[in-house]
PDB file of C-alpha atoms in Angstrom:
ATOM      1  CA  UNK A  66      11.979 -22.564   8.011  1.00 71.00           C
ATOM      2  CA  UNK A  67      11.233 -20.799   4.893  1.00 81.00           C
ATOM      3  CA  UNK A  68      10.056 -22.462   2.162  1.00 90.00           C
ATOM      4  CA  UNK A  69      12.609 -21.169  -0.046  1.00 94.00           C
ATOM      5  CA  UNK A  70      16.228 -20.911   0.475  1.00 94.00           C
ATOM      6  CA  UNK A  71      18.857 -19.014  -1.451  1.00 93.00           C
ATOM      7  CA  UNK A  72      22.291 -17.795  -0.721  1.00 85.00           C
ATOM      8  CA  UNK A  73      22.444 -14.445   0.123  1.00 79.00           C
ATOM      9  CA  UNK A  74      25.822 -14.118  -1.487  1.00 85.00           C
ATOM     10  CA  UNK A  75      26.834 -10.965  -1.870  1.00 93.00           C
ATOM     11  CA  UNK A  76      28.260 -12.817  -4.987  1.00 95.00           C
ATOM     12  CA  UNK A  77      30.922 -10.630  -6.969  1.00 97.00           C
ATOM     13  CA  UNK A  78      32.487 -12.106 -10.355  1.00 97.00           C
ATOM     14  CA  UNK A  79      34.549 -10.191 -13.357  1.00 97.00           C
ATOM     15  CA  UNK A  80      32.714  -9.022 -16.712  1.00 98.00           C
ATOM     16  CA  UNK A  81      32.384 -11.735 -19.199  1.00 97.00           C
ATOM     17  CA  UNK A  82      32.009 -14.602 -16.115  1.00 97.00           C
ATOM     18  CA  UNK A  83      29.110 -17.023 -15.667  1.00 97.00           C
ATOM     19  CA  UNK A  84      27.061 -16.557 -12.911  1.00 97.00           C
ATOM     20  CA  UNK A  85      25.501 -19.413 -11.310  1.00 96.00           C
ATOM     21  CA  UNK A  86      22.581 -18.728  -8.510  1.00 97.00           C
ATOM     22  CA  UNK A  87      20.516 -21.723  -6.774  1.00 96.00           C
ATOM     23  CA  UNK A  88      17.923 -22.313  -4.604  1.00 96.00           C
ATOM     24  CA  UNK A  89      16.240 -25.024  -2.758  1.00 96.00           C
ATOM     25  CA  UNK A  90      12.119 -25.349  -1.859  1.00 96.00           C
ATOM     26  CA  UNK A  91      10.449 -27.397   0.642  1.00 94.00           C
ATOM     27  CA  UNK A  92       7.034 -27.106  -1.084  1.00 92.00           C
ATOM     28  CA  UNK A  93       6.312 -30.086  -3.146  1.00 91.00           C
ATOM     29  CA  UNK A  94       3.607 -28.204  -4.108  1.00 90.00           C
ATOM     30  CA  UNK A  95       4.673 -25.834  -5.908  1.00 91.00           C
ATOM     31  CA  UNK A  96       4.187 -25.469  -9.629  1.00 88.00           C
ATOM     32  CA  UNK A  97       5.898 -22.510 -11.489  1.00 90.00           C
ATOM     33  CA  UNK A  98       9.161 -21.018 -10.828  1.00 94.00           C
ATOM     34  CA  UNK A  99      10.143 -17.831 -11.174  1.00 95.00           C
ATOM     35  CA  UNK A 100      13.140 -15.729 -11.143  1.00 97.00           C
ATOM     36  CA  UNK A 101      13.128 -12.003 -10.572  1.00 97.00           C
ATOM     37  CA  UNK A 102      15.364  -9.251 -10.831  1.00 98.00           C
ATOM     38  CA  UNK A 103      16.070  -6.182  -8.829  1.00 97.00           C
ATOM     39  CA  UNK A 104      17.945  -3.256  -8.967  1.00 97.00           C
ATOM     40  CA  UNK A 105      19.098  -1.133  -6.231  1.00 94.00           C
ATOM     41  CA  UNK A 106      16.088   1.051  -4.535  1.00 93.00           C
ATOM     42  CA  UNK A 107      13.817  -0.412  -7.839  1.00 95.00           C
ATOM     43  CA  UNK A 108      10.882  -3.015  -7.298  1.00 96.00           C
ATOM     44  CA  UNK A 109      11.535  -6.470  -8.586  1.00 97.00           C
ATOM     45  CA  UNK A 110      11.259  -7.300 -12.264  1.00 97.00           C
ATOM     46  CA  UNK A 111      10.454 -10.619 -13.648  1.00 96.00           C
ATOM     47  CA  UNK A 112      13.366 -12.180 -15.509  1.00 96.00           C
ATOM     48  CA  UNK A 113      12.334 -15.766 -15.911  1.00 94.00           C
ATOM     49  CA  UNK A 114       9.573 -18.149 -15.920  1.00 92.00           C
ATOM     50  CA  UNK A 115       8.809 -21.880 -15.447  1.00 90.00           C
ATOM     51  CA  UNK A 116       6.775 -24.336 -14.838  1.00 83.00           C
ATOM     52  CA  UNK A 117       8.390 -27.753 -15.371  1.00 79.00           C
ATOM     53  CA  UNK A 118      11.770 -29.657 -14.795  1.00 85.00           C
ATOM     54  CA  UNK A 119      14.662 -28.870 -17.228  1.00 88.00           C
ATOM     55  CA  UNK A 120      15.739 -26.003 -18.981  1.00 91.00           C
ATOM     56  CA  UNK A 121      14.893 -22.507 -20.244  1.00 92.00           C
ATOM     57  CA  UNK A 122      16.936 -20.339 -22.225  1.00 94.00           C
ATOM     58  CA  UNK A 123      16.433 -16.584 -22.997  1.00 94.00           C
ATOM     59  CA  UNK A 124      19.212 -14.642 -24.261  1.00 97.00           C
ATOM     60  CA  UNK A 125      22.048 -14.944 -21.990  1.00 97.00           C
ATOM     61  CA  UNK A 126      20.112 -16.524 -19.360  1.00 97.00           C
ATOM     62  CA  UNK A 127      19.433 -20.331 -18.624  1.00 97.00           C
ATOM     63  CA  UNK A 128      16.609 -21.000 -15.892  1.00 96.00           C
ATOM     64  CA  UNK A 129      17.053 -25.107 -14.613  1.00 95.00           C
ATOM     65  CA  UNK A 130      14.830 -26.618 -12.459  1.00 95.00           C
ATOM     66  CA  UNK A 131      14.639 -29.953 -10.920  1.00 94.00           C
ATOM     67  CA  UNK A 132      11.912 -31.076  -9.149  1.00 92.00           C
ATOM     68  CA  UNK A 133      13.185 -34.007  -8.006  1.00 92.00           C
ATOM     69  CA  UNK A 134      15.593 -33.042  -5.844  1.00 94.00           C
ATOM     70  CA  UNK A 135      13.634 -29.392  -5.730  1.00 94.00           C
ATOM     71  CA  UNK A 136      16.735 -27.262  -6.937  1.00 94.00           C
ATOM     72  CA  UNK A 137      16.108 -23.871  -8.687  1.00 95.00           C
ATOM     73  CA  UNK A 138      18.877 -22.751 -10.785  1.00 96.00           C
ATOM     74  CA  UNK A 139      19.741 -19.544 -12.951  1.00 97.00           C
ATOM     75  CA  UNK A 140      22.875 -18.792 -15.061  1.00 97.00           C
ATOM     76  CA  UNK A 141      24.563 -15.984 -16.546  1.00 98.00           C
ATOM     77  CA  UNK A 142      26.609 -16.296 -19.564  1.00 98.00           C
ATOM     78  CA  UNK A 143      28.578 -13.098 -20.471  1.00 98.00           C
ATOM     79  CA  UNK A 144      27.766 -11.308 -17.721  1.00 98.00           C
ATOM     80  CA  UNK A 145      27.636  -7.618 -17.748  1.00 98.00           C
ATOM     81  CA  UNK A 146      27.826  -5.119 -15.437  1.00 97.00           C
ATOM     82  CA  UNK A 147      24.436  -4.280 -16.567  1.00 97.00           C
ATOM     83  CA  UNK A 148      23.529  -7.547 -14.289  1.00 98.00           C
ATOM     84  CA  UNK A 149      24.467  -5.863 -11.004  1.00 98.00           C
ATOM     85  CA  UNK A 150      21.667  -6.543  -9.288  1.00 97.00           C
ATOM     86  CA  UNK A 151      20.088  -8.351  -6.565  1.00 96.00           C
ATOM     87  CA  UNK A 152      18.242 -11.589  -7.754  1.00 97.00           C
ATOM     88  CA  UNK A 153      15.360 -13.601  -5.994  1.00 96.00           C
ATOM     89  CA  UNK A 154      13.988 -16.710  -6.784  1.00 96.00           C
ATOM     90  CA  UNK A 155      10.130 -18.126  -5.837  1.00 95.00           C
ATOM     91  CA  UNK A 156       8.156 -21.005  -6.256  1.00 93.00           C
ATOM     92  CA  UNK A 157       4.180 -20.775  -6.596  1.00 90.00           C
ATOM     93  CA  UNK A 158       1.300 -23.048  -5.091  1.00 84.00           C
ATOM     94  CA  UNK A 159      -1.228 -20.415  -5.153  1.00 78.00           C
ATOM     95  CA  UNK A 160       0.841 -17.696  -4.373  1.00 81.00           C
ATOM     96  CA  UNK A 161       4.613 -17.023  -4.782  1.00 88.00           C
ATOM     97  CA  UNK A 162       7.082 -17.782  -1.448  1.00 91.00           C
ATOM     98  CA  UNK A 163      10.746 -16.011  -2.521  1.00 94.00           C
ATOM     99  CA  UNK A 164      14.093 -16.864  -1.074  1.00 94.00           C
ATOM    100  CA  UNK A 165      16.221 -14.248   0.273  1.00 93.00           C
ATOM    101  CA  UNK A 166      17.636 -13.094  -2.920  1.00 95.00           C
ATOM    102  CA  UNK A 167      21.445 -13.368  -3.952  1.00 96.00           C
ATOM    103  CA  UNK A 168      23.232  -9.883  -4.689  1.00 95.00           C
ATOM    104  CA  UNK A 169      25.566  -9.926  -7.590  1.00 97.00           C
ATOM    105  CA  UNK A 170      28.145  -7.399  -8.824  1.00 97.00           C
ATOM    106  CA  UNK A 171      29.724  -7.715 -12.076  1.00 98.00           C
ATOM    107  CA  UNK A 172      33.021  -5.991 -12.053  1.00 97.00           C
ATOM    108  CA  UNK A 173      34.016  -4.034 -15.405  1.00 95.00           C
TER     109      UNK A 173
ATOM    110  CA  UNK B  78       1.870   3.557 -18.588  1.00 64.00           C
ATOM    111  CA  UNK B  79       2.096   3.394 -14.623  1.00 77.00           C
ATOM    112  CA  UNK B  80       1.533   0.509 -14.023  1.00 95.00           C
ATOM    113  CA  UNK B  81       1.576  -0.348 -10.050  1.00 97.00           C
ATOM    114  CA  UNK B  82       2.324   3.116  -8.396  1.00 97.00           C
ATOM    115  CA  UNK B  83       2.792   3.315  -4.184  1.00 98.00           C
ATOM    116  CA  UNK B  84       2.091   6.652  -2.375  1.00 97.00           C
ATOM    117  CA  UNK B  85       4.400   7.391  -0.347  1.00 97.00           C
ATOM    118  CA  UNK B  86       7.776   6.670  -1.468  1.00 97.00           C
ATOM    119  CA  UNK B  87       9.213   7.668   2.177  1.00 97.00           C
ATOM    120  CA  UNK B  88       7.902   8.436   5.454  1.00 97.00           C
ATOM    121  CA  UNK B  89       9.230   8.621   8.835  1.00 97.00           C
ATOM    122  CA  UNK B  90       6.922   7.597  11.584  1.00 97.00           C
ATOM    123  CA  UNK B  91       7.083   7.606  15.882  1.00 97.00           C
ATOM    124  CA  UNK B  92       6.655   4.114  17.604  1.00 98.00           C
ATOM    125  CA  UNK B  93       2.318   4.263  17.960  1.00 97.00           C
ATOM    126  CA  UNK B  94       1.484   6.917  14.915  1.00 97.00           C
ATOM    127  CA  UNK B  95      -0.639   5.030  12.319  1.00 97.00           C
ATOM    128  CA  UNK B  96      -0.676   5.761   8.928  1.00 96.00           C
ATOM    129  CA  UNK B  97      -1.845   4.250   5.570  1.00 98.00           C
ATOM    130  CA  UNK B  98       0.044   3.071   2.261  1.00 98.00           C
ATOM    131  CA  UNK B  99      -1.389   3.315  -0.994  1.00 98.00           C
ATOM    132  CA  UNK B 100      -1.386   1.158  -3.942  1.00 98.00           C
ATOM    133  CA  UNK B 101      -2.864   1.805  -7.343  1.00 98.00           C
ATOM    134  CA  UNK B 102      -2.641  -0.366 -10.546  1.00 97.00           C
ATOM    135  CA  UNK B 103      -4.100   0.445 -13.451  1.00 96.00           C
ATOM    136  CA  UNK B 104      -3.546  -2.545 -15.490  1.00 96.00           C
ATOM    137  CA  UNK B 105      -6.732  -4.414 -14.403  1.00 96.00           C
ATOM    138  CA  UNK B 106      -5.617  -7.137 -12.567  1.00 96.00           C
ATOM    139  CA  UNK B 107      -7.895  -9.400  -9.664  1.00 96.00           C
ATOM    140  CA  UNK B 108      -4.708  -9.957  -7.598  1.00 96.00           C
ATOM    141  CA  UNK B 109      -2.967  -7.731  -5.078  1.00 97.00           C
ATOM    142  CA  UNK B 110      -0.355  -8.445  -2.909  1.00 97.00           C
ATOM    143  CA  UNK B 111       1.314  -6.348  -0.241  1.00 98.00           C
ATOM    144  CA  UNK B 112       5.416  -7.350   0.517  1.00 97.00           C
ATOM    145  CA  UNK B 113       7.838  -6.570   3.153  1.00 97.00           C
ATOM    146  CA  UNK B 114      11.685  -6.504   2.006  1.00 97.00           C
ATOM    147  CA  UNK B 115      14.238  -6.962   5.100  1.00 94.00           C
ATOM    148  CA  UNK B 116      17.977  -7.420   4.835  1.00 87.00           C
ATOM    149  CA  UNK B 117      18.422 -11.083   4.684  1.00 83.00           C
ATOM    150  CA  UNK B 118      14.841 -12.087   5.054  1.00 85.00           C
ATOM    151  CA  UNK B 119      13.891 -11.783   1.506  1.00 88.00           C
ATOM    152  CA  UNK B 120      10.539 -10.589   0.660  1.00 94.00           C
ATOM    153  CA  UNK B 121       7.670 -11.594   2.783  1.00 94.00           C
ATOM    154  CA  UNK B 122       3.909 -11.510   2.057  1.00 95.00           C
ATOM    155  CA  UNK B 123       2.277  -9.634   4.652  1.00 97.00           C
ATOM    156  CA  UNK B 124      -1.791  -9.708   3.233  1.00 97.00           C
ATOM    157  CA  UNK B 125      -3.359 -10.326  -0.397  1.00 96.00           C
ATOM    158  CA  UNK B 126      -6.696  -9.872  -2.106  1.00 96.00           C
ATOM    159  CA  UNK B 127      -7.985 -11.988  -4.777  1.00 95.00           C
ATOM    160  CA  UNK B 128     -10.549  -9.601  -5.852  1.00 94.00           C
ATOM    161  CA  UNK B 129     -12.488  -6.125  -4.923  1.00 95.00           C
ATOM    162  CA  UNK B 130     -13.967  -6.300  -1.433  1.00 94.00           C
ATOM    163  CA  UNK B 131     -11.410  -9.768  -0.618  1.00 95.00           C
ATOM    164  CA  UNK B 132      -8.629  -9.781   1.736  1.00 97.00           C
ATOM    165  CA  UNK B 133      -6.479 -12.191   3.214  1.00 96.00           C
ATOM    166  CA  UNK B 134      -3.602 -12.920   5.370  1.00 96.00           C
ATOM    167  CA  UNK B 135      -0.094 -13.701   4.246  1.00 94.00           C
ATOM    168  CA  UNK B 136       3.133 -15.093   6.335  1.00 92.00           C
ATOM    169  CA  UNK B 137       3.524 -11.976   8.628  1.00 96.00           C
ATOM    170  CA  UNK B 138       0.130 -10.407   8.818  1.00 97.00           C
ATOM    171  CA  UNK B 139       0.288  -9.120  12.464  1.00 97.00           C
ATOM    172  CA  UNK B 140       0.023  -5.418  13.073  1.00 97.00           C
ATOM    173  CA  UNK B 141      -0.970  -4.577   9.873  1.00 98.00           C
ATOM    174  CA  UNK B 142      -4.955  -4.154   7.954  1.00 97.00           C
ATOM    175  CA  UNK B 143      -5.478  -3.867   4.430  1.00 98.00           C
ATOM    176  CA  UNK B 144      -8.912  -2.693   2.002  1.00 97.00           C
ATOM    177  CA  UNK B 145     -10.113  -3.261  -1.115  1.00 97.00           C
ATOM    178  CA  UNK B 146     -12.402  -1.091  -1.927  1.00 95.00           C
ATOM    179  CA  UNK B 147     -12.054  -0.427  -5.277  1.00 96.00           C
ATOM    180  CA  UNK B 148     -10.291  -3.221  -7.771  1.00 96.00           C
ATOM    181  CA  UNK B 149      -7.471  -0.972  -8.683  1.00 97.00           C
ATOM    182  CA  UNK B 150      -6.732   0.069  -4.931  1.00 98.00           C
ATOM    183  CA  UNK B 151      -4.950  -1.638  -1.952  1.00 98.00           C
ATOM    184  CA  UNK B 152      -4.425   0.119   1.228  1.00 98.00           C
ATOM    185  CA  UNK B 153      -1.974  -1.140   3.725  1.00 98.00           C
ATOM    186  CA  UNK B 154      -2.767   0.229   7.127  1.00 98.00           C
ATOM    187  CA  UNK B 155      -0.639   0.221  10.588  1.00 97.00           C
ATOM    188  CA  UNK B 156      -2.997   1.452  13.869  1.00 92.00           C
ATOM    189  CA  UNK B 157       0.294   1.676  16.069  1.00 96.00           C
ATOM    190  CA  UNK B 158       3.306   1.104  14.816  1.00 96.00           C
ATOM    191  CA  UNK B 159       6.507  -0.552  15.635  1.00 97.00           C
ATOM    192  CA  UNK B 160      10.024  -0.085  15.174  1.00 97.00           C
ATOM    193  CA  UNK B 161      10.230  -3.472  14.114  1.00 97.00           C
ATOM    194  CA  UNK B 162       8.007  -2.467  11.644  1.00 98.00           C
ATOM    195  CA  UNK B 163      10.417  -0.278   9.582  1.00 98.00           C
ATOM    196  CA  UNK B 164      11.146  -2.043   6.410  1.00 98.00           C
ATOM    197  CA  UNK B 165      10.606  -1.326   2.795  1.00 98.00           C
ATOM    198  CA  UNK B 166       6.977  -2.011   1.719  1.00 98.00           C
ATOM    199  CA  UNK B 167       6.469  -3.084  -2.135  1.00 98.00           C
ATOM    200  CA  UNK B 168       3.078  -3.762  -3.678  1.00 98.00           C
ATOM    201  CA  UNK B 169       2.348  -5.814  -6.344  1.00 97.00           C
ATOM    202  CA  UNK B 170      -0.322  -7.435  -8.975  1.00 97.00           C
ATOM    203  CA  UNK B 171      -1.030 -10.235 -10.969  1.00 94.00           C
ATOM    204  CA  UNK B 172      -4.044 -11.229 -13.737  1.00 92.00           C
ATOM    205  CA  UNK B 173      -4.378 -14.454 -11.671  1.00 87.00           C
ATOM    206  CA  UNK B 174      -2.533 -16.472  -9.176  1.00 83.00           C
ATOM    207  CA  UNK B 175      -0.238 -18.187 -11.656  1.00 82.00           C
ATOM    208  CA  UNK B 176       0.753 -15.192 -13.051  1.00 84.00           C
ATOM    209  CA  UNK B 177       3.653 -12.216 -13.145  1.00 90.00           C
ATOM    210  CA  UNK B 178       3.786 -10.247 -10.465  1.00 94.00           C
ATOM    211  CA  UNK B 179       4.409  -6.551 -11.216  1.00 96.00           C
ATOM    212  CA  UNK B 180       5.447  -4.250  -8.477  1.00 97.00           C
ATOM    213  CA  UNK B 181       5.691  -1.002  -7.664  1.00 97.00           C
ATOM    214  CA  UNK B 182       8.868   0.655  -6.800  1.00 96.00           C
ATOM    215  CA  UNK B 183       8.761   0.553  -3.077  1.00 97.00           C
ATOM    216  CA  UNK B 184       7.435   2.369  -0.200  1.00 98.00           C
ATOM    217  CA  UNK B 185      10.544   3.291   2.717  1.00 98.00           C
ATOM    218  CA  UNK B 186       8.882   2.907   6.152  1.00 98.00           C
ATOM    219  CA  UNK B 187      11.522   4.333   9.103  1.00 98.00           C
ATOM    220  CA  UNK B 188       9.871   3.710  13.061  1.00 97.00           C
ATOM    221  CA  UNK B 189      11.776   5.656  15.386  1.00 97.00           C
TER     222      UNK B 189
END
């Protein structure tokens, strides 16, 4: 069983939608959260970082963890085509475990 | 700025050739990681080194050796490889192990 799990998706919403991507993690160990970004044929790009429950906000994108019930969140407000892309998330001990990553295609 | 480059970007191999991948980073950093990407299977660490002259193994570290000879090199080698080896191979590096990870774009590894 990996220690992270995400929904492969593919995941395909209209311009201007929220997206909404989650993960779980087995690894109570785990410290900092990450969300990365990757576009087709590119290496992955890091889009968000944290390292406690609750929320972060960046621009148009909201990063939610709870390590209680070790859920991994991301939103998308306003989402552009731009966003096509396939997104992974990962937790870190010492070094990073990644789900599967969720591909997402924003329709213009 | 390059940043974390990979040499090759493609290469097209018969089941028992060997052959070495190349990564370079020229941003200083202790930490190097090789990756595998597979449909489905996310990406998966394969070996790491925390510093110059360090290896170690990752989740799926058989069939493959890695160097560190220099701090701003890491060589991923396969002696004989496998079709289930074809996969996209990324590299990546950090300042330390709680940091960002910056890869490179992606080496293309086909095993006929």
């Amino acid at each position: 069983q990996k220690e992270v799990e995400q929904d492969p998706g593919p995941l395909s919403v209209p311009e201007g939608a929220i997206v909404s991507l989650n993960c779980t993690y087995s690894n109570s160990a785990f410290q900092y959260f990450m969300w990365y970004r990757q576009y087709s044929r590119k290496g992955p790009e890091l889009l968000m970082y944290t390292y406690s429950s609750g929320n972060k906000e960046d621009g148009r994108f909201t990063a939610q963890v709870d390590k209680s019930s070790k859920y991994i969140s991301l939103f998308i407000r306003d989402s552009q085509p731009s966003d096509s892309a396939t997104y992974l998330c990962a937790g870190n001990d010492y070094k990073l475990s990644f789900g599967a990553g969720t591909t997402v295609t924003v329709r213009a | 700025n390059a940043g974390v480059t990979q040499t090759p970007k493609f290469r097209v191999l018969k089941t028992g050739q060997s052959m070495t991948l190349l990564c370079a980073q020229d941003m200083n950093h202790e930490y190097m990681y090789w990756y595998r990407q597979d449909p489905g299977m996310g990406l998966r660490l394969i070996h790491y080194s925390v510093g110059e002259g360090t290896t170690a193994k990752g989740e799926v570290p058989d069939g493959y050796n890695v160097s560190r000879l220099k701090k701003q090199n890491f060589l991923l080698g396969l002696e004989s490889a496998a079709p289930s080896q074809t996969s996209v191979y990324f590299c990546a590096s950090s300042y330390n192990e709680a940091g960002e990870l910056f890869f490179g774009e992606g080496s293309r590894l086909t095993v006929l």
